[in-house]
mmCIF file of C-alpha atoms in Angstrom:
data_model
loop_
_atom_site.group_PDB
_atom_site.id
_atom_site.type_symbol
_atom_site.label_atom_id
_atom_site.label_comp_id
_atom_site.label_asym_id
_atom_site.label_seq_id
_atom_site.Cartn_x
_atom_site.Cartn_y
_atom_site.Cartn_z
ATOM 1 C CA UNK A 71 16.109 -24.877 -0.802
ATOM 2 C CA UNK A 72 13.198 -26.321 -2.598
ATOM 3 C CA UNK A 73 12.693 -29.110 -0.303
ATOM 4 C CA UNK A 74 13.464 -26.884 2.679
ATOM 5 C CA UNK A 75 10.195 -24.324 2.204
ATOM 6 C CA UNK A 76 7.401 -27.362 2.804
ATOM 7 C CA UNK A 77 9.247 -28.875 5.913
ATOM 8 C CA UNK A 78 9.653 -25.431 7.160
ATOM 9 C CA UNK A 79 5.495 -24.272 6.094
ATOM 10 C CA UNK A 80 4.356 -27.342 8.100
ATOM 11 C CA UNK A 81 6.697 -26.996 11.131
ATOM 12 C CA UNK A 82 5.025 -23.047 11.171
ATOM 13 C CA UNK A 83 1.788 -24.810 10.091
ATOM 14 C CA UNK A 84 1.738 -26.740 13.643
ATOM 15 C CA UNK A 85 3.325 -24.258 15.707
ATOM 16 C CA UNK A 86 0.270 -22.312 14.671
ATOM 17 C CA UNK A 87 -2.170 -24.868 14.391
ATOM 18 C CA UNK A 88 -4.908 -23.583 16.635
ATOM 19 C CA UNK A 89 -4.997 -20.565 14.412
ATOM 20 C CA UNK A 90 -5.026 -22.489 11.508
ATOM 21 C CA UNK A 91 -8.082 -24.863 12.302
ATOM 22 C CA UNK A 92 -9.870 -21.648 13.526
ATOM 23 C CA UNK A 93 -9.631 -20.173 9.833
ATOM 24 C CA UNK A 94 -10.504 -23.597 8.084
ATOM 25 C CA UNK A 95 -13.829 -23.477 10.819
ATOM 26 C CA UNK A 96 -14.567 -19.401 10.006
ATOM 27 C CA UNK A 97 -13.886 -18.217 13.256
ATOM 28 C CA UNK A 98 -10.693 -16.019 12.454
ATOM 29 C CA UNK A 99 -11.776 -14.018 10.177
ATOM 30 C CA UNK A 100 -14.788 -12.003 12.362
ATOM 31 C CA UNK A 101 -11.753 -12.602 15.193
ATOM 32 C CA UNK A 102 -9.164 -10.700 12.986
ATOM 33 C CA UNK A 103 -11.287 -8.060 11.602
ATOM 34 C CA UNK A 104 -11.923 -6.727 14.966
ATOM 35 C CA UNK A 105 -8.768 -6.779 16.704
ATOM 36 C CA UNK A 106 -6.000 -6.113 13.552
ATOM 37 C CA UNK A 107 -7.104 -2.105 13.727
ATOM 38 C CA UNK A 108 -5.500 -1.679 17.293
ATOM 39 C CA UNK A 109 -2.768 -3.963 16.194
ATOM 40 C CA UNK A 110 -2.515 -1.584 13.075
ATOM 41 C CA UNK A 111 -2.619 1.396 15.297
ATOM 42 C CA UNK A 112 0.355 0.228 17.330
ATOM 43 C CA UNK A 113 2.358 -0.534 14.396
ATOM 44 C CA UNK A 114 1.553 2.661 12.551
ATOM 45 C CA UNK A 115 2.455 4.865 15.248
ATOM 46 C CA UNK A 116 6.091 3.029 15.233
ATOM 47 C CA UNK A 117 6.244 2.714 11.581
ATOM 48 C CA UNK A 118 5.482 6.440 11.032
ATOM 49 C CA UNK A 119 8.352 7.779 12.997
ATOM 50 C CA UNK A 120 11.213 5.745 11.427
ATOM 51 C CA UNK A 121 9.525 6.972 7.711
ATOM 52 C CA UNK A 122 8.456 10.354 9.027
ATOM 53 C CA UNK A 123 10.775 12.199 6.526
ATOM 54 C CA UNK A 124 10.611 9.815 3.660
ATOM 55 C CA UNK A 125 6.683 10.074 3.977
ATOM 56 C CA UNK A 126 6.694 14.124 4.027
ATOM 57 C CA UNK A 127 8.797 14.052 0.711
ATOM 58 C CA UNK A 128 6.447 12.176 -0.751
ATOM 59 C CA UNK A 129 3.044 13.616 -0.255
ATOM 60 C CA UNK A 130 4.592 17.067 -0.067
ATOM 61 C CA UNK A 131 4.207 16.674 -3.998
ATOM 62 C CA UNK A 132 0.448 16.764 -3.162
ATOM 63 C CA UNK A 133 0.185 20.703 -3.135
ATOM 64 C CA UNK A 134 1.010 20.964 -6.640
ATOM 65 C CA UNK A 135 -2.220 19.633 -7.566
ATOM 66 C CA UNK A 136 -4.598 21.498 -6.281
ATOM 67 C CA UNK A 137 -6.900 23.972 -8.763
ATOM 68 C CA UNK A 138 -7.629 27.265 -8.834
ATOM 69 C CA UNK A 139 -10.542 26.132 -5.483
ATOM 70 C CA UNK A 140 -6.917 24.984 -3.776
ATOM 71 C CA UNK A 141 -8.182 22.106 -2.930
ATOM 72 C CA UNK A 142 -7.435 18.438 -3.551
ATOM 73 C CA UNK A 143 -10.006 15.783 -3.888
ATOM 74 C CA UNK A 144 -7.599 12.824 -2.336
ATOM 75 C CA UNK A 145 -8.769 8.933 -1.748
ATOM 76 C CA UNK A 146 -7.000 6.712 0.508
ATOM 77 C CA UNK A 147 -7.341 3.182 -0.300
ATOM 78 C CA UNK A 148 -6.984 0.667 2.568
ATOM 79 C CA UNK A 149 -7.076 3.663 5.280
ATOM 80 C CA UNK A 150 -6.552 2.133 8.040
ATOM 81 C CA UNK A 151 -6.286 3.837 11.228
ATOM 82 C CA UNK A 152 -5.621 7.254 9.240
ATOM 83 C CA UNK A 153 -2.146 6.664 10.036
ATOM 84 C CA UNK A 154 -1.177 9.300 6.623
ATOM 85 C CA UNK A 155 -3.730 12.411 7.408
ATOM 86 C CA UNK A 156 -0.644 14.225 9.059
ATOM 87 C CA UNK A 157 1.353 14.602 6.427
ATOM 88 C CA UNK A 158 -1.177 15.488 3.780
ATOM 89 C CA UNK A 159 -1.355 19.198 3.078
ATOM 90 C CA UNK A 160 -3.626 21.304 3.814
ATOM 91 C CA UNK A 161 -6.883 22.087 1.449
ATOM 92 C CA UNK A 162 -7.178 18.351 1.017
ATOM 93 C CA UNK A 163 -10.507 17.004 0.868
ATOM 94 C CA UNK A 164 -9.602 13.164 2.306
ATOM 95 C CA UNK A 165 -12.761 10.091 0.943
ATOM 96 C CA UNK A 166 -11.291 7.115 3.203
ATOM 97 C CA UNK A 167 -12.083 3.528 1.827
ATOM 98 C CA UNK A 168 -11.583 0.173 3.743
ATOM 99 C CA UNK A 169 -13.376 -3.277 3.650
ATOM 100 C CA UNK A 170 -12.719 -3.176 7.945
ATOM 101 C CA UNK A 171 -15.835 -1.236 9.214
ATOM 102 C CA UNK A 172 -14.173 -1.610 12.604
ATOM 103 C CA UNK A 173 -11.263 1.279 11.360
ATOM 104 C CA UNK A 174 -13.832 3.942 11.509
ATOM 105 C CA UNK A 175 -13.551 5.275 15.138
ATOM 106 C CA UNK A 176 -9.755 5.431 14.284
ATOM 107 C CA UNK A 177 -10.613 7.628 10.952
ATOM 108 C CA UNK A 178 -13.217 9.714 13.500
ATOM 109 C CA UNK A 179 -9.893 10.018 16.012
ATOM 110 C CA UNK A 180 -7.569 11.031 13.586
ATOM 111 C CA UNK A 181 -9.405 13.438 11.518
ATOM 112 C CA UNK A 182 -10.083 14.965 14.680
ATOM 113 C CA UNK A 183 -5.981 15.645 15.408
ATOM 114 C CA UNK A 184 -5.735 16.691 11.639
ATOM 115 C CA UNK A 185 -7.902 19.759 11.818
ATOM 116 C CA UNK A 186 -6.350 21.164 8.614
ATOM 117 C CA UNK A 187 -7.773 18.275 6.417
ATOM 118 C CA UNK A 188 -11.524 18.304 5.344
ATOM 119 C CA UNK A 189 -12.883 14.807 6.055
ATOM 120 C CA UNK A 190 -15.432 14.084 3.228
ATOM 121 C CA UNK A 191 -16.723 10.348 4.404
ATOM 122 C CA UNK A 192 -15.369 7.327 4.953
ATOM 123 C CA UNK A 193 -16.408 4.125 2.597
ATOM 124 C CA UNK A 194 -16.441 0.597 3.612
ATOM 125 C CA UNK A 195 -15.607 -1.208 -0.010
ATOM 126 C CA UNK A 196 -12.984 -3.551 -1.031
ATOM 127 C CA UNK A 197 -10.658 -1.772 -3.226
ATOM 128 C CA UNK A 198 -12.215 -3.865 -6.765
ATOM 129 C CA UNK A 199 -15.020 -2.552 -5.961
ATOM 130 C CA UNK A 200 -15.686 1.154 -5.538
ATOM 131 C CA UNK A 201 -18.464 1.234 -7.508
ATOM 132 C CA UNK A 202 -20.012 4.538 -4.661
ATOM 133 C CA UNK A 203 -17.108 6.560 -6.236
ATOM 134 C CA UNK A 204 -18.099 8.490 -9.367
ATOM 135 C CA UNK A 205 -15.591 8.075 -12.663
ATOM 136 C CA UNK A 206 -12.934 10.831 -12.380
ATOM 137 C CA UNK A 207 -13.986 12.404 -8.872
ATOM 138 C CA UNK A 208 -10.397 12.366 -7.162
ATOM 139 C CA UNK A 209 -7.297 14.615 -8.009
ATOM 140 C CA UNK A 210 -5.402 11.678 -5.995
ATOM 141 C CA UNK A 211 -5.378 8.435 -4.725
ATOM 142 C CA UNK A 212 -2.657 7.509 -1.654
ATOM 143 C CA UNK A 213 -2.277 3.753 -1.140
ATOM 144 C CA UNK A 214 0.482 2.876 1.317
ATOM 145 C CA UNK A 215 0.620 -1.221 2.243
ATOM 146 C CA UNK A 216 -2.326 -2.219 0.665
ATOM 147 C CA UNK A 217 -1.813 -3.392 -2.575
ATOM 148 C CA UNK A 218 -0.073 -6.906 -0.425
ATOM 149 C CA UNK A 219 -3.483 -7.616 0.909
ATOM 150 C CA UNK A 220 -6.282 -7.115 -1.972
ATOM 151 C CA UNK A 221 -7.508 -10.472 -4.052
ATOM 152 C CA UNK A 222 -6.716 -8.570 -7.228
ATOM 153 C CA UNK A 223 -3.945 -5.160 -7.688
ATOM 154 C CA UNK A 224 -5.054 -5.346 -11.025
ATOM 155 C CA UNK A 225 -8.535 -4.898 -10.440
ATOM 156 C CA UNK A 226 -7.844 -2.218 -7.832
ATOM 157 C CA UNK A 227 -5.365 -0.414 -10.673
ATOM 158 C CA UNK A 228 -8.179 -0.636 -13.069
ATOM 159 C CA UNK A 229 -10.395 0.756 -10.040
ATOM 160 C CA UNK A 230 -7.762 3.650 -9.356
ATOM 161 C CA UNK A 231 -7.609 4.511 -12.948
ATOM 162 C CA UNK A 232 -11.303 4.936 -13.453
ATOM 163 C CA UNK A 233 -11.802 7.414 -10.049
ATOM 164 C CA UNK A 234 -8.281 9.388 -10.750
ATOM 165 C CA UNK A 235 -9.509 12.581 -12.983
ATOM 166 C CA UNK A 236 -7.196 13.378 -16.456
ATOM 167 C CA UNK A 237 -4.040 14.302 -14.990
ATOM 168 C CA UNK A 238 -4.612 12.852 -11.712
ATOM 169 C CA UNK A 239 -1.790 11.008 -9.678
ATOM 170 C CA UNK A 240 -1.301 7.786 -7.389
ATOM 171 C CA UNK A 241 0.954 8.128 -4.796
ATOM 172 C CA UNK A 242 1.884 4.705 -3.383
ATOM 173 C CA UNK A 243 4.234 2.948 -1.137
ATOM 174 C CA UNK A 244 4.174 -1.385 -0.987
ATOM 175 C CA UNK A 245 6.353 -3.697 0.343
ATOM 176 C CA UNK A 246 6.999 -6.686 -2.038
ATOM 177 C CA UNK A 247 8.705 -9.522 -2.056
ATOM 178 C CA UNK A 248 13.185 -9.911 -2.030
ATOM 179 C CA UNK A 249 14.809 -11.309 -4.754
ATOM 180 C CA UNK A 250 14.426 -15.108 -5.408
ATOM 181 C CA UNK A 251 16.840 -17.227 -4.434
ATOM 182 C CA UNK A 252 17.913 -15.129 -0.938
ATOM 183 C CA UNK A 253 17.370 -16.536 2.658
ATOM 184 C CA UNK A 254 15.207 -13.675 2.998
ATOM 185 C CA UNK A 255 12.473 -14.919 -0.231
ATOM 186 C CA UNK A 256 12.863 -18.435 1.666
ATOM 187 C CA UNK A 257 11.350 -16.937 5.317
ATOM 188 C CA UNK A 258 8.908 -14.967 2.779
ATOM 189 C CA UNK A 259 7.707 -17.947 1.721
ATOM 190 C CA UNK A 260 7.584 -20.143 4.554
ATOM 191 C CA UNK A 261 5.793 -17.508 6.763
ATOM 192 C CA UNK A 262 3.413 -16.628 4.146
ATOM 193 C CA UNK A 263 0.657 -18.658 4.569
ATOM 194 C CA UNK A 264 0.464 -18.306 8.674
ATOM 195 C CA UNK A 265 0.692 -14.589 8.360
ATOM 196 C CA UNK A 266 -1.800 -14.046 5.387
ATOM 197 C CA UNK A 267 -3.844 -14.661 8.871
ATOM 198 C CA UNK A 268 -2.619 -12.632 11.197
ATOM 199 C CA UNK A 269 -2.352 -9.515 8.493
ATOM 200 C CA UNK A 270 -5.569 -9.908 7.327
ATOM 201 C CA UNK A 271 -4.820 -11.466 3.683
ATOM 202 C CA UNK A 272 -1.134 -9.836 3.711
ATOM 203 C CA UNK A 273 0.801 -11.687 0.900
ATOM 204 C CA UNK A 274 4.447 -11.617 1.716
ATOM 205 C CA UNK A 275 5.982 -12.457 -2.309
ATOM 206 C CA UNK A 276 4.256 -10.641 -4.314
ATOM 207 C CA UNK A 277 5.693 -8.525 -7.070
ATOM 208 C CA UNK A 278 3.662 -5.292 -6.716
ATOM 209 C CA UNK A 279 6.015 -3.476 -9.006
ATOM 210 C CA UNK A 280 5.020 -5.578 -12.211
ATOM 211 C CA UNK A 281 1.317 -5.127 -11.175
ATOM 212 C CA UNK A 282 2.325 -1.459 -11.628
ATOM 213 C CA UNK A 283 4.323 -1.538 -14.597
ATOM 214 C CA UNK A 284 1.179 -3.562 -16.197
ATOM 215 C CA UNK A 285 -1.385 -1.274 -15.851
ATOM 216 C CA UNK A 286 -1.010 1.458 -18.420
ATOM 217 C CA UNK A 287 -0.287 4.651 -16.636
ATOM 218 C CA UNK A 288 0.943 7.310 -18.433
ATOM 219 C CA UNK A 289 3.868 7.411 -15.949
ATOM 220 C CA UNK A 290 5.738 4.987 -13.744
ATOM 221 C CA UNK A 291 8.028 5.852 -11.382
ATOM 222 C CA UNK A 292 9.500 3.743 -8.456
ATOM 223 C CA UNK A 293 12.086 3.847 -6.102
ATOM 224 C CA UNK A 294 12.941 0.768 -4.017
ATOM 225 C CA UNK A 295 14.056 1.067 -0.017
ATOM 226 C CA UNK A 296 14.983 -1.408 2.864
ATOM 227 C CA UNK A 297 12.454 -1.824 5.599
ATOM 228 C CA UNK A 298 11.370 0.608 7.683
ATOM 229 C CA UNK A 299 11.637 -1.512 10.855
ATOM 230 C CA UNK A 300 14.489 -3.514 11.120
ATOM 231 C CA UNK A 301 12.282 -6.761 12.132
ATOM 232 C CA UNK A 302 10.554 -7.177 9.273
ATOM 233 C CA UNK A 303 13.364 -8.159 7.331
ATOM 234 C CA UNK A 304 10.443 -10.316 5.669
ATOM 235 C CA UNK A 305 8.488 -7.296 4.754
ATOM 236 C CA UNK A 306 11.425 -5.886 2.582
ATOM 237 C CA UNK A 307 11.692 -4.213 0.104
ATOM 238 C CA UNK A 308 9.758 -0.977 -0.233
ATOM 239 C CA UNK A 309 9.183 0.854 -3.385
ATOM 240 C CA UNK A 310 8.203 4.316 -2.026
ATOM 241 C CA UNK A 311 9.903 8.390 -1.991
ATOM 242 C CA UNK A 312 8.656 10.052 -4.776
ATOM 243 C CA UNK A 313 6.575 7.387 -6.636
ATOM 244 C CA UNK A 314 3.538 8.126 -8.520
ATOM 245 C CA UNK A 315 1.460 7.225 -11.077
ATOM 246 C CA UNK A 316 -0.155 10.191 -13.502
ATOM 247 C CA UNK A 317 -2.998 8.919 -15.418
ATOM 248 C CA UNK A 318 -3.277 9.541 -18.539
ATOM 249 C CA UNK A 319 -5.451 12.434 -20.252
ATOM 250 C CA UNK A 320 -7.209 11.282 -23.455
ATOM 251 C CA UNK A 321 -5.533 14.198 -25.133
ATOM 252 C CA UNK A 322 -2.909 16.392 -25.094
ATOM 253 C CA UNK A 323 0.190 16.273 -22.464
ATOM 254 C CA UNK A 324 -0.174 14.974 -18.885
ATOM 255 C CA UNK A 325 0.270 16.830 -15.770
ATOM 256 C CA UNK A 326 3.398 15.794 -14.186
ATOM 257 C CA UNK A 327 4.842 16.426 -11.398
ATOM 258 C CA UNK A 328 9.174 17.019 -10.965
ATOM 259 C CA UNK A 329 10.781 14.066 -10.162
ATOM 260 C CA UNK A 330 13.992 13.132 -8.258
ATOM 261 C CA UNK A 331 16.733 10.910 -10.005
ATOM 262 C CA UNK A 332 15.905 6.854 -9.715
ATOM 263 C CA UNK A 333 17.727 5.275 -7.248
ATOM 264 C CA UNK A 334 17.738 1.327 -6.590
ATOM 265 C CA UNK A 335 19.332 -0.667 -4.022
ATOM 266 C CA UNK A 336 18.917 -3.810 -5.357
ATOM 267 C CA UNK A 337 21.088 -5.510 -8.138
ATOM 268 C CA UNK A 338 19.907 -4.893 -12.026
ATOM 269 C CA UNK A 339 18.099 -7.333 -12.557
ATOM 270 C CA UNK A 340 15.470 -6.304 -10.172
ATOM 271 C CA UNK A 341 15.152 -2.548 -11.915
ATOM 272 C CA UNK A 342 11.923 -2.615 -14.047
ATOM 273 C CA UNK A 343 12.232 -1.992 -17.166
ATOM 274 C CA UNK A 344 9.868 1.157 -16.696
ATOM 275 C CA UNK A 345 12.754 2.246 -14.301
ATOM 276 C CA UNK A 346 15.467 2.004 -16.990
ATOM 277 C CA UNK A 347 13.547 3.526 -19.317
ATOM 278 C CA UNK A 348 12.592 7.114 -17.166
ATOM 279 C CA UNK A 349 16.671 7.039 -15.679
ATOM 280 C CA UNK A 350 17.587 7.122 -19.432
#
């Protein structure tokens, strides 16, 4: 299996090779930046009907945070296309952030369709960096598929924690990578470094859940799915439904949210600790 990643990686490598040479040159990049929002909108629009329920359950938890103003300062990292605004609740007051400046006529289009959201502004920033955000200005942060493509989740946690206000929550849902030693991890890691191209820096094998585990939330709390699209097998699993992160306040308790029982699909050894400790 070891020998078998590199021979497959360079067979991909010159299937692909025009794409290849056209990163090594700088050309892709500008290239990709432009064109991956309509890809995203395509995808999102599928992807969002198969988890339409799962996606509901989840931000439904939303409404119990807002204050006595019911509303709900809420910041979407990586925003893409806006693909979440119609399941957020109403009284939310939505900051968008994205490094693509090319997503923003999407955000424009679907803040339009999503009349019961109030659309505050949309930042272009890379998720380490959200320095225009003031410490403690957001009740919640929603990240959904980003956390595969950033240069550093632990920057962006450390970003996320600093933003969130006491009490505040992060809703997230990742894909990360299947458990070593499967035919699946093998494709994972012999498509990896063609599609970190094509999905603008997506990183197929990367253990998201320890990045969250690591960062010192008050609160952990995953819950691990198949794919929502039966292609991408490679994409597999998803931690998701019900997950969120409370930050901590410097004093006193936390504000936390019910939470459903923890239920994994995957073998034990592949349940964080975190996860064993909450089911207990």
């Amino acid at each position: 299996m070891d020998i078998l990643v590199p021979l497959l990686q360079l067979l991909v490598l010159l299937l692909t090779l025009p794409l290849h040479l056209m990163a090594l040159l700088g050309c892709w990049q500008p290239l990709c930046k432009s064109y991956f929002p309509y890809l995203m909108a395509v995808l999102t629009s599928k992807s969002n009907r198969k988890m339409e329920s799962k996606k509901r359950e989840l931000f439904s938890q939303i409404k119990g945070l807002t204050g006595a103003s019911g509303k709900v300062d809420l910041l979407e990292l990586g925003c893409g296309t806006g693909a979440n605004f119609q399941f957020y609740p109403p009284g939310c007051r939505v900051t968008c952030l994205d490094p693509n400046p090319h997503f923003e006529k999407f955000l424009t289009k679907s803040m339009a369709e999503n009349r019961h959201l109030q659309y505050e502004r949309f930042v272009v920033a890379p998720g380490e960096d959200m320095r225009e955000l003031a410490d403690g200005s957001m009740d919640v942060v929603v990240c959904t598929l980003v956390l595969c493509s950033v240069q550093s989740p632990r920057k962006v946690l450390q970003e996320v924690q600093r933003v969130l206000r006491p009490g505040g929550v992060l809703f997230f849902w990742e894909h990360v990578t299947e458990p070593h030693g499967s035919w699946a991890f093998t494709w994972q890691q012999v498509l990896e470094p063609t599609w970190k191209h094509i999905g603008d820096g997506c990183c197929l094998t990367r253990e998201t859940w320890k990045d969250l585990e690591n960062a010192q939330f008050s609160k952990v709390q995953m819950e691990r799915h198949p794919p929502s699209l039966q292609v991408a097998t490679c994409w597999a699993p998803h931690h998701g439904k019900g997950c969120q992160i409370t930050f901590p306040k410097p004093q006193g308790t936390h504000l936390l949210l019910p939470q459903p029982p923890i239920r994994t699909s995957h073998p034990p050894a592949y349940v964080s600790s975190t996860e064993r400790d909450l089911a207990e």
